[in-house]
Every structure is written in structure tokens, then in C-alpha cells.
Amino acid sequence: MFTRSVAWLVGRGIKNSWNDTYTARRRVFPDGQREVSVAKERFFIGLALQRKPREKRGQSSQREANDDDAGRRAKKNVRLCCKQIGADRMVTLTYKENMLDRELALKH
């Protein structure tokens, strides 16, 4: 994996402002597939910014955005796991109603 540290850029950025850098990541899977992603990262050079106190778990004012982020991370993890094992399809079992009987679910 190729990444550059932000500390390397501290002497080269504009002081007291936000600076942008790009990070390239490469994944090589066992079957030879490769995946490359590039992300833009922002960091501040200057005095430390005051952080807001963290809210209690589950009481965030950005609940919907946090749920969306968690959904994206879960989707990415499923995709990466499927690529890792070389799966070309995925089968799921769903029920019309809420299934509470574990033994019956295991029979299906």
C-alpha cells in the first residue's frame, strides 16, 4: 500500500490554512485482481482547532449522516470480502415476516 504521511508535508504547506493532499491506495487480491483508489485529504497547518465535545452514543445531531456512513462502510466490507474469496454471486435468505424461530431458520 502506498501512502504519504501528513507530517512529511507540514513544512511545505501554507501556514494557518487548510491544505489538500491526495493519497493513492492499491489492493491486490489473491486471484490477481487489483483495485486502486485515490482520496483527497484535507488537513490544517497552524494552531490547533477547538474540538466540540463528543455527544453520547446514539444521541448525535447527525444521526442520519452517521447511519449513511455506516451503511457505506458495511457495503464496502461485503464487497471486499466477496472479492477476497473470489465470489461471483451472493445468495441471501429473507422472510416475509420477522423470523424468531432459530431452529426453523436453520432448516431452510
PDB file of C-alpha atoms in Angstrom:
ATOM      1  CA  MET A   1       0.000   0.000   0.000  1.00  0.00           C
ATOM      2  CA  PHE A   2       1.353   3.413  -0.922  1.00  0.00           C
ATOM      3  CA  THR A   3       0.514   6.346   1.343  1.00  0.00           C
ATOM      4  CA  ARG A   4       2.281   9.519   2.307  1.00  0.00           C
ATOM      5  CA  SER A   5       2.340  10.843   5.809  1.00  0.00           C
ATOM      6  CA  VAL A   6       0.894  14.285   6.564  1.00  0.00           C
ATOM      7  CA  ALA A   7       3.984  15.015   8.697  1.00  0.00           C
ATOM      8  CA  TRP A   8       6.078  14.938   5.510  1.00  0.00           C
ATOM      9  CA  LEU A   9       4.010  17.817   4.124  1.00  0.00           C
ATOM     10  CA  VAL A  10       3.958  20.057   7.216  1.00  0.00           C
ATOM     11  CA  GLY A  11       6.937  22.151   6.117  1.00  0.00           C
ATOM     12  CA  ARG A  12       5.553  22.507   2.594  1.00  0.00           C
ATOM     13  CA  GLY A  13       2.009  23.675   3.217  1.00  0.00           C
ATOM     14  CA  ILE A  14       0.542  27.122   3.684  1.00  0.00           C
ATOM     15  CA  LYS A  15       0.501  28.017   7.374  1.00  0.00           C
ATOM     16  CA  ASN A  16      -2.757  28.863   9.143  1.00  0.00           C
ATOM     17  CA  SER A  17      -4.878  27.392   6.365  1.00  0.00           C
ATOM     18  CA  TRP A  18      -6.357  24.173   5.119  1.00  0.00           C
ATOM     19  CA  ASN A  19      -4.121  22.166   2.792  1.00  0.00           C
ATOM     20  CA  ASP A  20      -5.071  19.362   0.427  1.00  0.00           C
ATOM     21  CA  THR A  21      -3.168  16.199  -0.364  1.00  0.00           C
ATOM     22  CA  TYR A  22      -4.040  13.090  -2.352  1.00  0.00           C
ATOM     23  CA  THR A  23      -3.460   9.534  -1.147  1.00  0.00           C
ATOM     24  CA  ALA A  24      -3.384   6.561  -3.520  1.00  0.00           C
ATOM     25  CA  ARG A  25      -4.154   3.084  -2.170  1.00  0.00           C
ATOM     26  CA  ARG A  26      -3.735  -0.176  -4.021  1.00  0.00           C
ATOM     27  CA  ARG A  27      -5.189  -3.582  -3.104  1.00  0.00           C
ATOM     28  CA  VAL A  28      -4.111  -6.797  -4.771  1.00  0.00           C
ATOM     29  CA  PHE A  29      -6.484  -9.740  -4.318  1.00  0.00           C
ATOM     30  CA  PRO A  30      -5.431 -13.425  -4.316  1.00  0.00           C
ATOM     31  CA  ASP A  31      -6.896 -14.067  -7.778  1.00  0.00           C
ATOM     32  CA  GLY A  32      -4.795 -11.283  -9.312  1.00  0.00           C
ATOM     33  CA  GLN A  33      -7.433  -8.541  -9.400  1.00  0.00           C
ATOM     34  CA  ARG A  34      -6.212  -5.096  -8.452  1.00  0.00           C
ATOM     35  CA  GLU A  35      -8.129  -2.167  -7.078  1.00  0.00           C
ATOM     36  CA  VAL A  36      -6.753   1.364  -6.911  1.00  0.00           C
ATOM     37  CA  SER A  37      -8.426   4.248  -5.100  1.00  0.00           C
ATOM     38  CA  VAL A  38      -7.399   7.868  -4.706  1.00  0.00           C
ATOM     39  CA  ALA A  39      -8.695  10.021  -1.854  1.00  0.00           C
ATOM     40  CA  LYS A  40      -8.366  13.740  -1.239  1.00  0.00           C
ATOM     41  CA  GLU A  41      -7.416  14.527   2.345  1.00  0.00           C
ATOM     42  CA  ARG A  42      -7.594  17.936   3.989  1.00  0.00           C
ATOM     43  CA  PHE A  43      -5.514  18.965   6.966  1.00  0.00           C
ATOM     44  CA  PHE A  44      -4.886  22.208   8.815  1.00  0.00           C
ATOM     45  CA  ILE A  45      -1.418  23.657   9.380  1.00  0.00           C
ATOM     46  CA  GLY A  46      -1.363  26.098  12.253  1.00  0.00           C
ATOM     47  CA  LEU A  47      -2.731  26.392  15.749  1.00  0.00           C
ATOM     48  CA  ALA A  48      -4.913  23.539  16.913  1.00  0.00           C
ATOM     49  CA  LEU A  49      -8.618  23.998  16.308  1.00  0.00           C
ATOM     50  CA  GLN A  50     -11.001  23.735  19.247  1.00  0.00           C
ATOM     51  CA  ARG A  51     -12.955  20.484  19.073  1.00  0.00           C
ATOM     52  CA  LYS A  52     -16.586  20.281  20.067  1.00  0.00           C
ATOM     53  CA  PRO A  53     -17.317  17.883  22.912  1.00  0.00           C
ATOM     54  CA  ARG A  54     -18.496  14.492  21.655  1.00  0.00           C
ATOM     55  CA  GLU A  55     -22.134  13.612  22.135  1.00  0.00           C
ATOM     56  CA  LYS A  56     -23.309  10.461  23.890  1.00  0.00           C
ATOM     57  CA  ARG A  57     -23.630   7.319  21.806  1.00  0.00           C
ATOM     58  CA  GLY A  58     -26.890   7.313  19.828  1.00  0.00           C
ATOM     59  CA  GLN A  59     -27.726  10.961  20.604  1.00  0.00           C
ATOM     60  CA  SER A  60     -25.834  12.672  17.788  1.00  0.00           C
ATOM     61  CA  SER A  61     -27.475  15.516  15.926  1.00  0.00           C
ATOM     62  CA  GLN A  62     -26.106  13.996  12.712  1.00  0.00           C
ATOM     63  CA  ARG A  63     -27.727  10.610  13.205  1.00  0.00           C
ATOM     64  CA  GLU A  64     -28.883  10.164   9.589  1.00  0.00           C
ATOM     65  CA  ALA A  65     -25.472  11.075   8.152  1.00  0.00           C
ATOM     66  CA  ASN A  66     -23.782   8.683  10.587  1.00  0.00           C
ATOM     67  CA  ASP A  67     -26.174   5.885   9.580  1.00  0.00           C
ATOM     68  CA  ASP A  68     -25.438   6.557   5.896  1.00  0.00           C
ATOM     69  CA  ASP A  69     -21.694   6.400   6.567  1.00  0.00           C
ATOM     70  CA  ALA A  70     -22.091   3.124   8.469  1.00  0.00           C
ATOM     71  CA  GLY A  71     -24.142   1.678   5.595  1.00  0.00           C
ATOM     72  CA  ARG A  72     -21.459   2.660   3.083  1.00  0.00           C
ATOM     73  CA  ARG A  73     -18.741   1.061   5.219  1.00  0.00           C
ATOM     74  CA  ALA A  74     -20.767  -2.158   5.560  1.00  0.00           C
ATOM     75  CA  LYS A  75     -21.375  -2.301   1.796  1.00  0.00           C
ATOM     76  CA  LYS A  76     -17.653  -1.769   1.137  1.00  0.00           C
ATOM     77  CA  ASN A  77     -16.703  -4.526   3.583  1.00  0.00           C
ATOM     78  CA  VAL A  78     -19.096  -7.005   1.940  1.00  0.00           C
ATOM     79  CA  ARG A  79     -17.711  -6.110  -1.495  1.00  0.00           C
ATOM     80  CA  LEU A  80     -14.110  -6.547  -0.319  1.00  0.00           C
ATOM     81  CA  CYS A  81     -14.877  -9.876   1.376  1.00  0.00           C
ATOM     82  CA  CYS A  82     -16.565 -11.164  -1.798  1.00  0.00           C
ATOM     83  CA  LYS A  83     -13.539 -10.130  -3.877  1.00  0.00           C
ATOM     84  CA  GLN A  84     -11.178 -11.688  -1.333  1.00  0.00           C
ATOM     85  CA  ILE A  85     -12.795 -15.131  -1.600  1.00  0.00           C
ATOM     86  CA  GLY A  86     -13.356 -14.813  -5.342  1.00  0.00           C
ATOM     87  CA  ALA A  87     -17.151 -14.998  -5.158  1.00  0.00           C
ATOM     88  CA  ASP A  88     -19.020 -14.203  -8.367  1.00  0.00           C
ATOM     89  CA  ARG A  89     -22.509 -14.271  -6.825  1.00  0.00           C
ATOM     90  CA  MET A  90     -24.162 -13.875  -3.454  1.00  0.00           C
ATOM     91  CA  VAL A  91     -27.330 -15.547  -2.187  1.00  0.00           C
ATOM     92  CA  THR A  92     -29.381 -14.187   0.693  1.00  0.00           C
ATOM     93  CA  LEU A  93     -32.289 -15.727   2.557  1.00  0.00           C
ATOM     94  CA  THR A  94     -35.103 -13.370   3.521  1.00  0.00           C
ATOM     95  CA  TYR A  95     -38.510 -13.910   5.074  1.00  0.00           C
ATOM     96  CA  LYS A  96     -41.729 -12.002   4.553  1.00  0.00           C
ATOM     97  CA  GLU A  97     -42.328 -11.818   8.303  1.00  0.00           C
ATOM     98  CA  ASN A  98     -39.953 -11.489  11.247  1.00  0.00           C
ATOM     99  CA  MET A  99     -38.355 -14.932  11.824  1.00  0.00           C
ATOM    100  CA  LEU A 100     -37.925 -15.633  15.534  1.00  0.00           C
ATOM    101  CA  ASP A 101     -37.619 -19.442  15.434  1.00  0.00           C
ATOM    102  CA  ARG A 102     -33.901 -20.226  15.059  1.00  0.00           C
ATOM    103  CA  GLU A 103     -34.410 -23.969  14.532  1.00  0.00           C
ATOM    104  CA  LEU A 104     -36.839 -23.381  11.660  1.00  0.00           C
ATOM    105  CA  ALA A 105     -34.481 -20.851  10.070  1.00  0.00           C
ATOM    106  CA  LEU A 106     -31.588 -23.335  10.245  1.00  0.00           C
ATOM    107  CA  LYS A 107     -33.692 -25.981   8.442  1.00  0.00           C
ATOM    108  CA  HIS A 108     -34.115 -23.681   5.453  1.00  0.00           C
TER     109      HIS A 108
END
